[in-house]
Coordinates of C-alpha atoms in Angstrom, one line a residue:
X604 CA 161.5 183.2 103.6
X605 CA 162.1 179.1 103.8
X606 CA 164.1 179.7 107.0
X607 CA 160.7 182.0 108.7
X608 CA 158.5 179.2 108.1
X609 CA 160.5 176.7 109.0
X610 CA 161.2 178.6 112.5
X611 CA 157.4 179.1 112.7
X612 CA 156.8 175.3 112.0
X613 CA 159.2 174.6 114.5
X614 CA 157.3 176.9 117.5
X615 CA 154.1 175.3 116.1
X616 CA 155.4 172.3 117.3
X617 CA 156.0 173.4 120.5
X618 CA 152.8 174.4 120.8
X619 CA 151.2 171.0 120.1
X620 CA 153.8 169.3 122.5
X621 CA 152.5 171.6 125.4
X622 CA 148.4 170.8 124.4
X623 CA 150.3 166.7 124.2
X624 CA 152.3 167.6 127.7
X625 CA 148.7 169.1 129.2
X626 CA 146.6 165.8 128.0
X627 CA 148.9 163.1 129.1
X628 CA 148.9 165.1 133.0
X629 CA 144.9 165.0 132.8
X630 CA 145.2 161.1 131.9
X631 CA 147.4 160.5 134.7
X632 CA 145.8 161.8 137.2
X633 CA 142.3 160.5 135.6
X634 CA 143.3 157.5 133.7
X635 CA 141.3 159.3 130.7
X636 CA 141.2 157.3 128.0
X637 CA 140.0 160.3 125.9
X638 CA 142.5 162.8 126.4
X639 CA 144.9 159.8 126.2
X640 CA 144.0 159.1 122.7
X641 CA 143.9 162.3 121.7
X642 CA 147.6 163.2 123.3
X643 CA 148.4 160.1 121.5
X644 CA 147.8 161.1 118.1
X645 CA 148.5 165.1 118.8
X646 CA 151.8 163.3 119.4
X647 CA 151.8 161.2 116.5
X648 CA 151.4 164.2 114.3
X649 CA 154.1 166.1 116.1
X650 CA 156.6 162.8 115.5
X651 CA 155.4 163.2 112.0
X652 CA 156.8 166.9 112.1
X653 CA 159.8 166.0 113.4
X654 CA 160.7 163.3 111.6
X655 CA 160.4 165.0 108.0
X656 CA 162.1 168.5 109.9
X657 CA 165.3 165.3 110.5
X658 CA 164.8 164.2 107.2
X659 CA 165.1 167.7 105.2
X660 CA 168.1 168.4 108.0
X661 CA 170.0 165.6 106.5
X662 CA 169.4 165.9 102.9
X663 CA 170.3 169.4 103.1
X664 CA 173.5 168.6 105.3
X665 CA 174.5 165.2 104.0
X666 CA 175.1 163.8 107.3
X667 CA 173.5 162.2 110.4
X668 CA 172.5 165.4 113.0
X669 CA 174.3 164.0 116.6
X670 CA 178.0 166.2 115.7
X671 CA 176.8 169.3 117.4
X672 CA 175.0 169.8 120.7
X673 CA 172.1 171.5 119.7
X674 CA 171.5 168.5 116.6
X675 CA 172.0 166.2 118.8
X676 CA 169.3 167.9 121.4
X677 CA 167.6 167.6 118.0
X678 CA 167.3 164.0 117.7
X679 CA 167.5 163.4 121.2
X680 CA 164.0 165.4 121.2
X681 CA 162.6 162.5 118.6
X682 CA 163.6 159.6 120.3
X683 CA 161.6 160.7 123.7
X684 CA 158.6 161.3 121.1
X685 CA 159.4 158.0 119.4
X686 CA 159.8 156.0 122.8
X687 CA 157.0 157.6 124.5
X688 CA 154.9 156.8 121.5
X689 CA 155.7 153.1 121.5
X690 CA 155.2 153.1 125.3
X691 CA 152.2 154.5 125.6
X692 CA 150.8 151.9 122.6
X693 CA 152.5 148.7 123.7
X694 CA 152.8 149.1 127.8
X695 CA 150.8 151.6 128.8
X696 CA 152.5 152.7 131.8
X697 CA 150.8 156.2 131.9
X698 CA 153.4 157.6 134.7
X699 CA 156.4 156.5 132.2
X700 CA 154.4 158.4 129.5
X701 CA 153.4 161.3 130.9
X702 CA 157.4 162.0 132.5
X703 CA 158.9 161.4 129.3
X704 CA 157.0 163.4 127.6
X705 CA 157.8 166.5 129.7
X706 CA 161.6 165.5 129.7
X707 CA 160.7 165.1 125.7
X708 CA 159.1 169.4 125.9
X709 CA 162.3 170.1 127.6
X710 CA 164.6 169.4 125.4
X711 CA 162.5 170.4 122.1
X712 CA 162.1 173.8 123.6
X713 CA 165.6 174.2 124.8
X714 CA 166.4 172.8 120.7
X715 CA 163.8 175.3 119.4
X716 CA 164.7 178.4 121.1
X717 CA 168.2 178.1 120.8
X718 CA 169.6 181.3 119.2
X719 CA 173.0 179.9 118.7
X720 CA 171.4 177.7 115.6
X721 CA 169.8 181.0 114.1
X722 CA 172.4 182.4 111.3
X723 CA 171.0 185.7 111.8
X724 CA 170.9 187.9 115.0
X725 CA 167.8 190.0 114.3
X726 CA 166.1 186.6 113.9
X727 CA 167.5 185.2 117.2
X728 CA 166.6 188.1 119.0
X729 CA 163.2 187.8 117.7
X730 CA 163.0 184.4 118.3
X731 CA 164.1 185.1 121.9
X732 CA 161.5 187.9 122.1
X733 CA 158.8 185.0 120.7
X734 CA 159.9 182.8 123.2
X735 CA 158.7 185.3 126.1
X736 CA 156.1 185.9 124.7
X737 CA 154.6 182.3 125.1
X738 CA 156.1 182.0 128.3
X739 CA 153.7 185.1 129.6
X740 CA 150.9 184.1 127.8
X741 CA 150.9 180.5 129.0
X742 CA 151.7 182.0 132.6
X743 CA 148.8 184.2 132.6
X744 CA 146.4 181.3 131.3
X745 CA 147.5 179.1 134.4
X746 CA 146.8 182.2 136.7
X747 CA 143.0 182.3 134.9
X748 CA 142.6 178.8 135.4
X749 CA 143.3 179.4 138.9
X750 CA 141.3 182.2 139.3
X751 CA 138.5 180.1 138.3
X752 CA 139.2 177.8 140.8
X753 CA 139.3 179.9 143.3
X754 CA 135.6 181.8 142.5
X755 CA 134.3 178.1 142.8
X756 CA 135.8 177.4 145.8
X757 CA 134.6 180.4 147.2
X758 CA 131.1 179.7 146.2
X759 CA 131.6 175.9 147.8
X760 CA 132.4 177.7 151.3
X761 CA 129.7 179.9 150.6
X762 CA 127.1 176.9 149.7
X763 CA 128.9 175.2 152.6
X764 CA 128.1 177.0 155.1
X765 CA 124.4 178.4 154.2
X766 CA 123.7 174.6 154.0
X767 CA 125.0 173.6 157.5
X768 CA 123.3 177.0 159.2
X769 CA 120.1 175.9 157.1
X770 CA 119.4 179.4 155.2
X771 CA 117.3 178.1 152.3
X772 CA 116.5 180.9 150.2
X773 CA 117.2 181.6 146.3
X774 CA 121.1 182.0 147.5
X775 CA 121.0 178.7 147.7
X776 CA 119.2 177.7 144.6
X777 CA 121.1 179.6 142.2
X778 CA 124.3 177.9 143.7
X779 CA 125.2 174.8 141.9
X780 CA 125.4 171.9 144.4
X781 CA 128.5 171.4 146.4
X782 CA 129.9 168.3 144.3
X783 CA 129.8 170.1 140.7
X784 CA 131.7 173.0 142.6
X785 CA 134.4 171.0 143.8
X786 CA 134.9 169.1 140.5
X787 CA 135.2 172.2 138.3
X788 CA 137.1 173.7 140.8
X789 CA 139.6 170.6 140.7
X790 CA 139.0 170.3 136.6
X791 CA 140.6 174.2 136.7
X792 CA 143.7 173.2 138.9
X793 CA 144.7 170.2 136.9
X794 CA 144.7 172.5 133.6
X795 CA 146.5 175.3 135.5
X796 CA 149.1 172.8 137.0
X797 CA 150.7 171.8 134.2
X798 CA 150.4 174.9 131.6
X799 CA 151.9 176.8 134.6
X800 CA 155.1 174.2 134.4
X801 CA 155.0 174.3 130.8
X802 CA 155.5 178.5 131.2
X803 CA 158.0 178.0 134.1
X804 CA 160.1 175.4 131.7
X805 CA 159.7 177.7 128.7
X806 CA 160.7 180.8 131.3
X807 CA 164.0 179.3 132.4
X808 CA 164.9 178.5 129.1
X809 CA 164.2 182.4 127.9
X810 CA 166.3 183.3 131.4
X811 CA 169.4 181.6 130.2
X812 CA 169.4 183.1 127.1
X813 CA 169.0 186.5 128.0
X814 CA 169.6 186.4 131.4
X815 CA 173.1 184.6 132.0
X816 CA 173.8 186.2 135.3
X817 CA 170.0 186.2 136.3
X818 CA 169.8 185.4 140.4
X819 CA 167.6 182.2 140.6
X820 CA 166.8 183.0 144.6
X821 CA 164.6 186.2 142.6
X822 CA 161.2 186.4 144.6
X823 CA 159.2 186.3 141.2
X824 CA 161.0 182.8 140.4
X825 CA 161.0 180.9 143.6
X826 CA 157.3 182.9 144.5
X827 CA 156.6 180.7 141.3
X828 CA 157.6 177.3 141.9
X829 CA 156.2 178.0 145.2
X830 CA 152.8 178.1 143.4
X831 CA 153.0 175.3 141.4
X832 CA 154.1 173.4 144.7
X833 CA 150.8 174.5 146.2
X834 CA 148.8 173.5 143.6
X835 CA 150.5 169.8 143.3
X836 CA 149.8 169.3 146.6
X837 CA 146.6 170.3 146.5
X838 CA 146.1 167.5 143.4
X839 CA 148.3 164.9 145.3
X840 CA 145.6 165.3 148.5
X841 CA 142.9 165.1 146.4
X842 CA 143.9 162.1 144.0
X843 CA 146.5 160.5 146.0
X844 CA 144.8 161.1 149.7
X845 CA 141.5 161.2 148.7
X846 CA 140.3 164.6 150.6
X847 CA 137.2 166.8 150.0
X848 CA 135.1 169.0 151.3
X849 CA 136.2 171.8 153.2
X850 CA 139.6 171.6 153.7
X851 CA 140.3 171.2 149.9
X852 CA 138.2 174.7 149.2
X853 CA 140.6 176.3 151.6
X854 CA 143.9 175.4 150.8
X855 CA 142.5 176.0 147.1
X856 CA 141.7 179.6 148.5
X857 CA 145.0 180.2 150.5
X858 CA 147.2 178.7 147.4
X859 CA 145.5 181.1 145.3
X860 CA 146.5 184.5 148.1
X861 CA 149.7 183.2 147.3
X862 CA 149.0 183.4 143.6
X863 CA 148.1 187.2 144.1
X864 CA 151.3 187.7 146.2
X865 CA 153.8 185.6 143.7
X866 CA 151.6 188.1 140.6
X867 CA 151.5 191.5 141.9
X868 CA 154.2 191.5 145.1
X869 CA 157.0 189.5 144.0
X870 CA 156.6 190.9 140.4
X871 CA 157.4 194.5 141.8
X872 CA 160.5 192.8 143.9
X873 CA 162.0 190.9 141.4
X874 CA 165.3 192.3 139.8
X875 CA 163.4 191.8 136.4
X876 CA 160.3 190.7 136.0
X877 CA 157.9 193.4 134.3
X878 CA 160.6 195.5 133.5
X879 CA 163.2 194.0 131.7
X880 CA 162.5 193.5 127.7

């Protein structure tokens, strides 16, 4: 019974690195304070975790936990949350942060998932099976984030375009103005972004368990990254370049055809996507 609750301590974990992994990519790109300091102390708490999980690991073992690969994935998992914690308090370099911290995801999910370190099989394979499950669930809530995105995109073009042919009318009213449209429609992408690399990281890792011979040229898995190249783009032109308007709204609306294909075409093509369990 210890062992279950420590395995579901463990994926709770997880779970709160992901939400840390999500606000540190909304500070980047924004320099949000808010999200920072949340991220910060979602960390904190999560380095707390950690640190008593090392601390039990070593009273019960009576040694230091670097003599096997998967302990020292372990502890190599707490000193990215220990370094990224002191970075992001004493320097601040928010790109340091924010890549550390998904190096610092990585490796706690590849630590956590791990059925080698579970004694028993029926509780690897269920742990495996657990795994999956976030990975689909965290997929699917990127795809609804960009779904979103892509109704108020749609309804930008649409306000677009009865503003420039000049068809006032209660259309028009009940349309928000163009600016709100594009910021919720950009809010949505940089939530989808990363929770969609947080399922594809959690995805590969559930692949090489299961999956040891899995092709990676599979249409569902490059249709994937192909998304979440789209959608980076699409953040790089509007933070990095600076773009709106227009253009934005449709390379929102063709990154999100592709989203349709990668979901219902590539699914149906790949040699085990929706099928395999």
């Amino acid at each position: 019974m210890f062992d279950i609750y420590m395995t579901r301590l463990h994926e709770f974990t997880v779970v709160l690195y992901a939400l840390c992994v999500l606000l540190y990519f909304i500070d980047f790109l924004h320099h949000n304070r808010k999200a920072n300091r949340i991220a910060f102390w979602l960390l904190a708490f999560v380095w707390v975790l950690q640190t008593v999980f090392l601390i039990l690991y070593m009273i019960n073992t009576g040694r230091f936990p670097v003599l096997t690969i998967f302990e020292g994935l372990y502890f190599y998992a707490w000193v990215l949350i220990t370094l990224s914690l002191g970075i992001n308090r004493l320097l601040r370099v928010d790109f340091i942060v924010f890549f550390t911290n998904v190096l610092g995801f990585i490796i706690m999910a590849i630590h956590t998932f791990a059925p080698v370190q579970i004694d028993s099989a029926v509780k690897a394979q269920q742990l495996i099976s657990e795994l999956l499950l976030i990975h689909i669930t965290v997929a699917i809530l990127s795809y609804g984030a960009f779904s979103l995105s892509f109704v108020f995109s749609l309804l930008y073009l649409i306000q677009y375009d009865l503003l420039k042919r000049k068809k006032w009318g209660t259309r028009l009213l009940r349309i928000t103005d163009l600016s709100k449209l594009e910021h919720m429609s950009y809010i949505l992408n940089v939530i989808g972004v990363p929770m969609l690399m947080i399922s594809l990281i959690l995805g590969i890792q559930w692949a090489y368990i299961k999956l040891p011979h899995m092709v990676w040229y599979d249409s569902k898995v490059i249709g994937s990254f192909i998304v979440l190249a789209l959608y980076s783009i699409y953040l790089y032109m509007k933070v990095g370049k600076g773009l709106y308007g227009k253009s934005l709204a449709l390379w929102n609306l063709a990154s999100f055809l592709i989203v349709l294909i990668n979901f219902f075409l590539f699914g149906k093509l790949s040699s085990f996507h929706f099928w395999y369990s």
